[in-house]
Short mmCIF file of C-alpha atoms in Angstrom, two decimals:
data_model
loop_
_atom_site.label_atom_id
_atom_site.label_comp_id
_atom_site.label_asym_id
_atom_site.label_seq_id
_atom_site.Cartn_x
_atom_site.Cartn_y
_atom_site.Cartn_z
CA UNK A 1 21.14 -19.81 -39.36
CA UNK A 2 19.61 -18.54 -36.24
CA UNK A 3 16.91 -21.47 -36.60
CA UNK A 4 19.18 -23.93 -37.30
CA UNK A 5 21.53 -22.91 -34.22
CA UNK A 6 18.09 -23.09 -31.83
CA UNK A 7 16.95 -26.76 -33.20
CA UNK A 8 20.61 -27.59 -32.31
CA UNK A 9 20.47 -26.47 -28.58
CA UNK A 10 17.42 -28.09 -28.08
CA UNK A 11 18.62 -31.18 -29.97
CA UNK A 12 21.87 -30.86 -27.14
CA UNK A 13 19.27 -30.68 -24.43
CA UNK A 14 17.63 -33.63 -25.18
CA UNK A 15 21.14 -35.73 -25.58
CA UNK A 16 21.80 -34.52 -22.06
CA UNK A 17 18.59 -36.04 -20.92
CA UNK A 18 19.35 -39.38 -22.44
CA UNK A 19 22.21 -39.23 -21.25
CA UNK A 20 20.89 -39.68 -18.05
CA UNK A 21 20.19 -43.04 -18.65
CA UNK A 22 23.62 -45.19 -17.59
CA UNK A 23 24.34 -46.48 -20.91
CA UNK A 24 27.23 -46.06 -22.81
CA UNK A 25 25.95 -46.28 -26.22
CA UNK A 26 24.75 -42.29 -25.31
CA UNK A 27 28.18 -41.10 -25.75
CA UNK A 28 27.41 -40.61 -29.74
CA UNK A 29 25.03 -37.59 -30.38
CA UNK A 30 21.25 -38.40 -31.32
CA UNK A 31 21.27 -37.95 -34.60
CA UNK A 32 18.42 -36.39 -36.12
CA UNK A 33 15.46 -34.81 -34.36
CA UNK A 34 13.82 -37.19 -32.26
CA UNK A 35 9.83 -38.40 -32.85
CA UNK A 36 6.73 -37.48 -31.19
CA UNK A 37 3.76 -39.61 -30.50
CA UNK A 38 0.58 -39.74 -28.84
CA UNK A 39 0.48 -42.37 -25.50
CA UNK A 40 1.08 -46.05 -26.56
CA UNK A 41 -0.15 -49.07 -24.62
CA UNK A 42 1.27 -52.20 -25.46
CA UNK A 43 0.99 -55.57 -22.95
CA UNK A 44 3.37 -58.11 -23.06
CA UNK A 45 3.70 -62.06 -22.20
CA UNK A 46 6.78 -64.55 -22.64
CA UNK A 47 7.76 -67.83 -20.93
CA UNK A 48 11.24 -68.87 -21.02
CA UNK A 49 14.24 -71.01 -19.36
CA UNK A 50 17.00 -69.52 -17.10
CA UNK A 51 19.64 -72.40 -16.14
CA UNK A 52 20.78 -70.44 -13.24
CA UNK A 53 18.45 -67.69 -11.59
CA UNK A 54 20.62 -66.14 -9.04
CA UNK A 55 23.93 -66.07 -11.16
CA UNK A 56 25.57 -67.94 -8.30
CA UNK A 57 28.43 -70.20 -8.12
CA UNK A 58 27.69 -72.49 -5.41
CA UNK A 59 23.52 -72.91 -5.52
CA UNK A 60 22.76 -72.70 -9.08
CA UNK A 61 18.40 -72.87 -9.60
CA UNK A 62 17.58 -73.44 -12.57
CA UNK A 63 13.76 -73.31 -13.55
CA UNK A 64 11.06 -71.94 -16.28
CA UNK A 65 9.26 -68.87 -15.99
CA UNK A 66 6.45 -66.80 -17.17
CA UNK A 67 7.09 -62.89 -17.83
CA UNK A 68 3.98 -60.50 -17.82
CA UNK A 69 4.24 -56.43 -18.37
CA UNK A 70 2.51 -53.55 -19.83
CA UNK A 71 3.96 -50.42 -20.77
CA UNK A 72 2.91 -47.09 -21.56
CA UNK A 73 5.59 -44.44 -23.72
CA UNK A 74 4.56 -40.80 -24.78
CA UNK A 75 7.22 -38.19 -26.55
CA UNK A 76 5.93 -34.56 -27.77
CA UNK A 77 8.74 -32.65 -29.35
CA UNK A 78 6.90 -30.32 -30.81
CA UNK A 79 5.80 -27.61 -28.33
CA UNK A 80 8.00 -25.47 -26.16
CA UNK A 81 8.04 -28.14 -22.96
CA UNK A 82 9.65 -31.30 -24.69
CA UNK A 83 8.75 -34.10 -22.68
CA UNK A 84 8.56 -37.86 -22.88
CA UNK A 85 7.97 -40.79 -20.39
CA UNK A 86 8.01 -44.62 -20.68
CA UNK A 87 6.98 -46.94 -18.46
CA UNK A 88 6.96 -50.60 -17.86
CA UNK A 89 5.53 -52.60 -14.70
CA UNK A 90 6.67 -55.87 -14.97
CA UNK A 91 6.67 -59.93 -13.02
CA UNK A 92 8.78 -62.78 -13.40
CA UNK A 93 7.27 -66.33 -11.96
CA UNK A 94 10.01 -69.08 -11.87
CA UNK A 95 7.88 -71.98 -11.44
CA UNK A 96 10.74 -74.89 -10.23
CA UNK A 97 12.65 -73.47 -7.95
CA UNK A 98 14.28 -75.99 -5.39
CA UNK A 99 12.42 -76.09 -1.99
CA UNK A 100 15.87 -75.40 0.18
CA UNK A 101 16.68 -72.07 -1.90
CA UNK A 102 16.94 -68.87 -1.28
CA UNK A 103 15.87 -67.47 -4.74
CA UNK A 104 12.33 -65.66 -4.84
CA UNK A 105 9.43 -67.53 -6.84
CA UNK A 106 7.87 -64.16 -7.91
CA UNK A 107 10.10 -61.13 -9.07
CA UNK A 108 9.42 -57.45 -9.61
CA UNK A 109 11.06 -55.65 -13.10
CA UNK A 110 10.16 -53.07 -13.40
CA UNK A 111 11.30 -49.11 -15.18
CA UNK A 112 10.19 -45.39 -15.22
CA UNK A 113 12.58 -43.07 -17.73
CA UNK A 114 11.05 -40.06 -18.19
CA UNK A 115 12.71 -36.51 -19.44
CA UNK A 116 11.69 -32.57 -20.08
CA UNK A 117 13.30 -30.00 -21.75
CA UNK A 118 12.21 -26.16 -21.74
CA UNK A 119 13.74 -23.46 -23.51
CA UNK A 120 13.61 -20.00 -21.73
CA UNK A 121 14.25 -18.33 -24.68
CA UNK A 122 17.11 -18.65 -27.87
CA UNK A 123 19.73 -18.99 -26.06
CA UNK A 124 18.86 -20.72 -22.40
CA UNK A 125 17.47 -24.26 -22.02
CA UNK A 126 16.61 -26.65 -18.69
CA UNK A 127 17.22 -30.36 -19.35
CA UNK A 128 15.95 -33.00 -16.61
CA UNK A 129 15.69 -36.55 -16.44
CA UNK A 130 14.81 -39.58 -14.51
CA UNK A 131 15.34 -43.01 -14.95
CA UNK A 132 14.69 -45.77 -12.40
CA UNK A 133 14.74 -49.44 -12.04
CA UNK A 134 13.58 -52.00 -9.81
CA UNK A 135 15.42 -55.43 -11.19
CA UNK A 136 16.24 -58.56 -10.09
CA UNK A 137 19.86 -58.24 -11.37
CA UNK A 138 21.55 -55.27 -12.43
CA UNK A 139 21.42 -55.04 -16.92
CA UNK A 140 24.97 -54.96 -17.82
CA UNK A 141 23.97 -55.60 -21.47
CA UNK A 142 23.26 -51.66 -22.16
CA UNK A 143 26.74 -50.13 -21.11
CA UNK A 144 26.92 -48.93 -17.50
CA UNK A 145 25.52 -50.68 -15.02
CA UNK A 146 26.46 -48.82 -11.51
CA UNK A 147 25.84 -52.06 -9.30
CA UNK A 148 27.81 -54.73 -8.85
CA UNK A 149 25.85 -57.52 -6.72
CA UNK A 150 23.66 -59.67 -8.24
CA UNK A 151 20.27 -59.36 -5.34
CA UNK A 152 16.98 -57.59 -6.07
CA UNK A 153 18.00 -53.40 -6.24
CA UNK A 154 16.44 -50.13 -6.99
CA UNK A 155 18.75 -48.03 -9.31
CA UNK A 156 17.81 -44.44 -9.91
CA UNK A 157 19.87 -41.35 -11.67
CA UNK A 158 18.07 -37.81 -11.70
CA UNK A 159 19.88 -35.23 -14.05
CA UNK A 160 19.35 -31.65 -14.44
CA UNK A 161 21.26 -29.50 -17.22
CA UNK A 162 21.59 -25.90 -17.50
CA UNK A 163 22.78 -24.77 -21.14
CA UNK A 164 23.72 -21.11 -21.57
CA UNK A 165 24.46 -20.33 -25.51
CA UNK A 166 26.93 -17.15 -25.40
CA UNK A 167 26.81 -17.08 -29.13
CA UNK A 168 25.85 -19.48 -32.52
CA UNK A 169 29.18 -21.13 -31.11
CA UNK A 170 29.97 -21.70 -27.86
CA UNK A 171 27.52 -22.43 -25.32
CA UNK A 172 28.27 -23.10 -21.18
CA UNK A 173 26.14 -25.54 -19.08
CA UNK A 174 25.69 -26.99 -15.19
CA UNK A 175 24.49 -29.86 -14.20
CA UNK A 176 23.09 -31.64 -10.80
CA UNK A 177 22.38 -35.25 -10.38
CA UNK A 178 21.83 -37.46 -7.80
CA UNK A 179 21.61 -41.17 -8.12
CA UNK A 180 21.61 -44.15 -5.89
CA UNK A 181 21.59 -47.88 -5.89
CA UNK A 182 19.61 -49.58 -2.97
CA UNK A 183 19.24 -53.58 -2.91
CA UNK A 184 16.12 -54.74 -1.21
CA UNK A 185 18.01 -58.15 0.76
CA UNK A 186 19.78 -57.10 3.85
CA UNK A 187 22.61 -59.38 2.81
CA UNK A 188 23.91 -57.14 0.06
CA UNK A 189 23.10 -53.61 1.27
CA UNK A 190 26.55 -53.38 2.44
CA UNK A 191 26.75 -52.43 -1.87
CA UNK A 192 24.46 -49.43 -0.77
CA UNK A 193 25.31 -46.12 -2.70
CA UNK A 194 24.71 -42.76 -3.45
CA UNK A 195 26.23 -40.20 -5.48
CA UNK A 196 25.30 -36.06 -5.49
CA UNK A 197 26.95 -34.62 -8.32
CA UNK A 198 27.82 -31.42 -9.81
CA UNK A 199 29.53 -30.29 -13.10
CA UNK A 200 30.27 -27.50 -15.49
CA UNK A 201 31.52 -26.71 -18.61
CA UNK A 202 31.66 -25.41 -22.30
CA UNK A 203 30.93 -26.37 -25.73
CA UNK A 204 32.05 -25.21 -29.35
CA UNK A 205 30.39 -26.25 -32.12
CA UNK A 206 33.08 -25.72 -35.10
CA UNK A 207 30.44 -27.19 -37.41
CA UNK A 208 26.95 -28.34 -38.00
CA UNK A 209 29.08 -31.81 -37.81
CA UNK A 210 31.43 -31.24 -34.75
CA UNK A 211 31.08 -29.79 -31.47
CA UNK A 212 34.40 -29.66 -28.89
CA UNK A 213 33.37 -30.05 -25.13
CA UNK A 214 35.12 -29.53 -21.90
CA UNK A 215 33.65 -30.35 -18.53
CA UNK A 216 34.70 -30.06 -14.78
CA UNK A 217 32.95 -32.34 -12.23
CA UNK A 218 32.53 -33.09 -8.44
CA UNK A 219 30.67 -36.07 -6.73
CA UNK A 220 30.11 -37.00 -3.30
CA UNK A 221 29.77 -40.60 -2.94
CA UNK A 222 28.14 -41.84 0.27
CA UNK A 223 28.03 -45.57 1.32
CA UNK A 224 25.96 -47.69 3.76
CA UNK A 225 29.69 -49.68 4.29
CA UNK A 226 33.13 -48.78 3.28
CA UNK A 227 34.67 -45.23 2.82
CA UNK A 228 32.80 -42.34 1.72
CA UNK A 229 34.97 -40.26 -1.03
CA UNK A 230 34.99 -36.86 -3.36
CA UNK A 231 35.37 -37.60 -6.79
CA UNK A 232 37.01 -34.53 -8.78
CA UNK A 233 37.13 -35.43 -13.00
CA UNK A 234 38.37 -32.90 -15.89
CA UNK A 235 37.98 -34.35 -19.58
CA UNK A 236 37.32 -32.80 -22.89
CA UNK A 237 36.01 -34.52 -25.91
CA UNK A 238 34.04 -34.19 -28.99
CA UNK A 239 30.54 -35.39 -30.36
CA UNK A 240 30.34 -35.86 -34.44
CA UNK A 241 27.68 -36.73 -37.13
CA UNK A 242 29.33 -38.76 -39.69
CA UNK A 243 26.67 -38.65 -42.12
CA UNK A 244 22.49 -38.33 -41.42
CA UNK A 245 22.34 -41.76 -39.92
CA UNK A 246 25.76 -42.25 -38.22
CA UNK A 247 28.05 -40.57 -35.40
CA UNK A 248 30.88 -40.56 -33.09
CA UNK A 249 31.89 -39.36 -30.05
CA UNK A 250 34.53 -39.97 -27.45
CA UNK A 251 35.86 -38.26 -23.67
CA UNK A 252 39.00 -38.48 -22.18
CA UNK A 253 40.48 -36.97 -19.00
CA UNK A 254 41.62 -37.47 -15.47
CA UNK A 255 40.15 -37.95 -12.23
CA UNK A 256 41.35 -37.49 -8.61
CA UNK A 257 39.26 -39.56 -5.92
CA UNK A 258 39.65 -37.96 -2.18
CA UNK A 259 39.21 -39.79 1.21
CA UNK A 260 40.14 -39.22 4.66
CA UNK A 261 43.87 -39.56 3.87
CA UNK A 262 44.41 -40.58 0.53
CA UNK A 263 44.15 -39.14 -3.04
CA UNK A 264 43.58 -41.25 -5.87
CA UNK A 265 44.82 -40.46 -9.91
CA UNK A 266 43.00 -41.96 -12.54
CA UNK A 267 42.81 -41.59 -16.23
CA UNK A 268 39.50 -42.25 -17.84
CA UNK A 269 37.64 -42.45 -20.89
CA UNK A 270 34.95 -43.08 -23.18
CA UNK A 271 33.77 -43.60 -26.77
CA UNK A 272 30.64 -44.33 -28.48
CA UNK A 273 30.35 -45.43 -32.14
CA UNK A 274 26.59 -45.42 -33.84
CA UNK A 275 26.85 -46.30 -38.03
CA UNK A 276 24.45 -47.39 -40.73
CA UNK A 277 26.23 -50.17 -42.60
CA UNK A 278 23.62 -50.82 -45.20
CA UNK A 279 20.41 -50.24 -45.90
CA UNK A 280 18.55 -52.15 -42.86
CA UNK A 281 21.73 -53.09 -41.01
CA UNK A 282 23.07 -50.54 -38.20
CA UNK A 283 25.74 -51.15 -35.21
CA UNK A 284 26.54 -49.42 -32.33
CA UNK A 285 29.31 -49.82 -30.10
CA UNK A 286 30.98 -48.31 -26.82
CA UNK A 287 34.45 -48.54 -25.09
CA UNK A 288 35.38 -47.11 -21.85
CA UNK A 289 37.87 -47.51 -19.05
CA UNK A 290 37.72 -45.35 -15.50
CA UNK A 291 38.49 -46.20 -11.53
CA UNK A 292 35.17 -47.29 -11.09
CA UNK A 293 33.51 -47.78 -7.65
CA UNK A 294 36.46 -47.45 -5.21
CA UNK A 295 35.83 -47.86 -1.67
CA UNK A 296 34.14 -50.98 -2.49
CA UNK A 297 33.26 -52.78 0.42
CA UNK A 298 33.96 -56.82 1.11
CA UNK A 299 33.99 -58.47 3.86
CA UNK A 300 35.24 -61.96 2.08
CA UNK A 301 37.12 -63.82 5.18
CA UNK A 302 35.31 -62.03 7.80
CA UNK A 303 36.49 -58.72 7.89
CA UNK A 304 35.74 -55.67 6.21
CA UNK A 305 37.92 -53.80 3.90
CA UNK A 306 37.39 -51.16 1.94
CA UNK A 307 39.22 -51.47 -1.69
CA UNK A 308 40.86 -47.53 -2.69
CA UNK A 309 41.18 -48.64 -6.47
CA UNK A 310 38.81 -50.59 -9.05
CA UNK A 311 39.99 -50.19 -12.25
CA UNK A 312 37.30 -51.12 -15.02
CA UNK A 313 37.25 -52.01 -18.72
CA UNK A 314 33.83 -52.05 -20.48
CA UNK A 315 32.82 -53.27 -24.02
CA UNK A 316 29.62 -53.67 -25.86
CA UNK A 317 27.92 -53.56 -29.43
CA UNK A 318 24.67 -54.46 -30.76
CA UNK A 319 23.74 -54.99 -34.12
CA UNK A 320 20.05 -54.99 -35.79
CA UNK A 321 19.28 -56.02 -39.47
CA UNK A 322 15.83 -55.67 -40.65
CA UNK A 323 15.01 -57.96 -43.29
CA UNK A 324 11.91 -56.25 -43.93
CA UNK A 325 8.69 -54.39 -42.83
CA UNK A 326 7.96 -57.71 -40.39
CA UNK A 327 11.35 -59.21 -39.32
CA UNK A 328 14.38 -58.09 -37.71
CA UNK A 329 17.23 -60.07 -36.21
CA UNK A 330 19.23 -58.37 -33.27
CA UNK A 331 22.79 -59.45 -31.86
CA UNK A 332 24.46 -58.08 -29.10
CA UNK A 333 27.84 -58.42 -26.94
CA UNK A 334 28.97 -57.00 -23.60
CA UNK A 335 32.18 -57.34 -21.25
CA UNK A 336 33.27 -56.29 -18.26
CA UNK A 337 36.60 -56.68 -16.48
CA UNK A 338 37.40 -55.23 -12.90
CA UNK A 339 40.41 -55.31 -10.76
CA UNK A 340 40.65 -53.81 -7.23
CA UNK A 341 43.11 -53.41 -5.14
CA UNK A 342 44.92 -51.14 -2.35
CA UNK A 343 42.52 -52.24 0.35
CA UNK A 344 42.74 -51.46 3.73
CA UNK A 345 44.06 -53.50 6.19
CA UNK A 346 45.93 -55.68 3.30
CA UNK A 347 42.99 -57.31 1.94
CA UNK A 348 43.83 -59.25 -1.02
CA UNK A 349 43.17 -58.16 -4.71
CA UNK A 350 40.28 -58.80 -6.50
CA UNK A 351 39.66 -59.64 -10.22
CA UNK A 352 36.20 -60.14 -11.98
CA UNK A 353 35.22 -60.41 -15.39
CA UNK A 354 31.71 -60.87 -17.07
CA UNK A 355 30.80 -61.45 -20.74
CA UNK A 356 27.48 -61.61 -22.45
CA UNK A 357 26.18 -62.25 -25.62
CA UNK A 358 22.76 -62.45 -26.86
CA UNK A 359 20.20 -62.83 -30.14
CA UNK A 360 16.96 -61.91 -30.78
CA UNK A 361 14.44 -62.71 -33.65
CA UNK A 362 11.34 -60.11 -33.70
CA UNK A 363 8.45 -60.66 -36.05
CA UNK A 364 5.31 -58.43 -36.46
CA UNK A 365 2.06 -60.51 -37.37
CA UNK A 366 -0.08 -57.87 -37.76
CA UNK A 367 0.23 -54.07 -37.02
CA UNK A 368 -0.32 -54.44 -33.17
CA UNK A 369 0.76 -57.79 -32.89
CA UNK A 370 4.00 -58.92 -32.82
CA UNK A 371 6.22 -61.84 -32.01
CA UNK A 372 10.02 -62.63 -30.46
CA UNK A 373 12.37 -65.24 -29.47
CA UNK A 374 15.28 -64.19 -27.93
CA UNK A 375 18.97 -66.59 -26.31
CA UNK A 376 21.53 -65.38 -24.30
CA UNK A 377 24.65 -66.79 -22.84
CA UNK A 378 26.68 -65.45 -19.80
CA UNK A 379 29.76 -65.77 -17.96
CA UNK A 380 30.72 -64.95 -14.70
CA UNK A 381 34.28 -65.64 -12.74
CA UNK A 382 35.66 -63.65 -10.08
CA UNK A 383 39.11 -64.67 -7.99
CA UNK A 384 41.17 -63.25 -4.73
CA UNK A 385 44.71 -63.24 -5.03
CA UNK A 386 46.07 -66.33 -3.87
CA UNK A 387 42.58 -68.04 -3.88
CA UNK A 388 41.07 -70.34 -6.53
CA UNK A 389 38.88 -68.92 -9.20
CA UNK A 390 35.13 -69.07 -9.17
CA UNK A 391 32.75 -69.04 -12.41
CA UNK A 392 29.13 -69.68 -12.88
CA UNK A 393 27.51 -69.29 -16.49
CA UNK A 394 23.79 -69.15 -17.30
CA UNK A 395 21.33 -69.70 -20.41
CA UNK A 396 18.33 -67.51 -20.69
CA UNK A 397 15.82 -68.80 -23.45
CA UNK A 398 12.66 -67.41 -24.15
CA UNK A 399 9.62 -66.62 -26.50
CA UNK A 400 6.98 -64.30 -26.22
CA UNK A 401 4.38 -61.73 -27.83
CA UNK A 402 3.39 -58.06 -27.38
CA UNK A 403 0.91 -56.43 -28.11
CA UNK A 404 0.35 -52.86 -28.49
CA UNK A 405 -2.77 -50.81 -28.38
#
């Protein structure tokens, strides 16, 4: 029992790591004990079509492009330091873009996620993660994306968990993060932010199944423009296996958002579904709603204003079916909607809604060699109140092969 009970802990540090990661389809627990390997190189080439590069409304560039990248990924889970790393150094060349734009020819994408966990002893583990971007566009494909302009940024969450096990039921933990988005085009660093957070609270695990959780948080969030706030959030939720390949979990609570002389209520919450249909076939899928962002800064008809309310909706799921040892088809689905509003000096409301959807064919040719074609289709409209609505979509085609060594 006691062995069991110390796997689990661990297992909970490791979830807390991933966690780390800004994507929704986290909020399930891992299930199973995650897999170590030695260092793997792979290298990586595609060329594809994107109908509109800068996801704009007014000067859409279209234009084809050639993707190169390597990657390296590592994971021991074995010895008493748990750590793993991936890494992927990446450049996009759009090779038709219009002589009078403003969208870059070449473009960096690029990604470090890397995580440790250490156990002290039986009862006391030390979880920390980092994950970092530098993109052309923030991904809001993989659940949270904590940008909201479209230029070239640097996105970056660092998360440290404490876990204290009292007994083979209950267990306490603390946790400090910072993270920070920073775009790289002076014209949309006004979006600058950065968060310092830090949390507490308690978990009961009723089961080998189910574990009850209750947490307590504070962040400071500090902008380049707009109003600084303190974010204050209480929730409780649960985490559940469903069966060895499947699990559940879901958060709700409240949160109170603090400036200079107002106090925001919110509700929010979360849920995050991860189930083995068939043999082959598995889904995951994620649902959350929370006062997202406020203080976000505009300065649409010349001034600036500072929104005290952005109330967001998220969706996604993805699906994967392998047909067999050398083919596997992928689908996916995201959407976004956001509303501000209470903005100082009566700035009018704000609505914006995104969807995406997406397919992907992979095929191995040999062991290190493998193939993919992948389409996706997105939509973009945002609208002031009293103002006409603007939309842009955009087509992203492309084909490509990696291989790993």
């Amino acid at each position: 029992m006691k062995s069991y009970f110390y796997k689990s802990l661990l297992l909970s540090g490791i979830c807390a790591t991933v966690g780390g990661a800004y994507s929704l389809y986290d909020t399930a627990p891992m299930v199973g004990l995650p897999e170590s390997y030695n260092v793997k190189y792979s290298a990586s080439v595609r060329v594809g079509y994107d109908s509109n590069v800068n996801w704009s409304y007014r000067n859409e560039d279209e234009s084809p492009y050639v993707n190169a990248s390597v990657s390296a990924r590592y994971a021991d889970m074995e010895s008493v330091n748990k750590l793993s790393y991936d890494v992927r150094l990446g450049i996009t060349q759009y090779t038709d873009i219009d002589d009078n734009s403003t969208a870059a020819e070449t473009r960096g994408d690029c990604m470090v996620s890397a995580s440790m966990v250490h156990a002290f002893d039986s009862a006391n583990t030390l979880s920390s993660s980092l994950y970092a971007t530098y993109s052309p566009q923030p991904d809001y494909a993989d659940g949270y994306s904590p940008a909201y302009c479209m230029g070239d940024m640097l996105s970056l969450s660092q998360v440290n968990v404490y876990s204290h096990a009292l007994d083979s039921r209950w267990s306490l933990t603390g946790t400090l993060a910072f993270r920070m988005v920073s775009y790289t085009e002076s014209e949309e660093q006004d979006d600058n932010r950065y968060y310092i957070e830090a949390g507490v609270g308690a978990r009961y695990k009723e089961s080998s199944i189910m574990t009850y959780k209750t947490d307590l948080s504070y962040t400071r969030e500090l902008r380049k423009e707009g109003l600084d706030s303190d974010r204050y959030v209480a929730s409780v939720g649960f985490q559940r296996s469903l069966d060895p390949f499947s699990s559940l979990g879901a958060d709700v609570g409240v949160a109170a958002r603090v400036y200079a002389q107002d106090t925001i209520f919110s509700p929010c919450c979360k849920i995050s579904y991860k189930r083995k249909l068939s043999e082959g076939l598995n889904a995951r899928v994620y649902a959350s709603y929370a006062d997202e962002n406020a203080g976000s800064y505009t300065n649409y008809g010349g001034g600036s204003q500072s929104y005290l309310k952005n109330e967001t909706v998220r969706f996604g799921a993805k699906i994967s079916y392998i047909l067999s040892p050398d083919v596997t088809y992928s689908f996916g689905a995201a959407y976004i909607l956001t509303d501000r509003s209470d903005a100082s000096a009566g700035a009018r409301s704000y609505s914006c809604d995104r969807y995406e959807i997406s397919a992907g064919l992979d095929y191995a040719f040999t062991r290190q060699l493998r193939g993919s074609v992948n389409i996706s289709y997105s939509d973009l409209s945002h609208e002031y109140e009293g103002a006409s609505a603007e939309s842009s979509d955009r087509w992203d085609v492309s084909t490509g092969v990696t291989y790993s060594f």
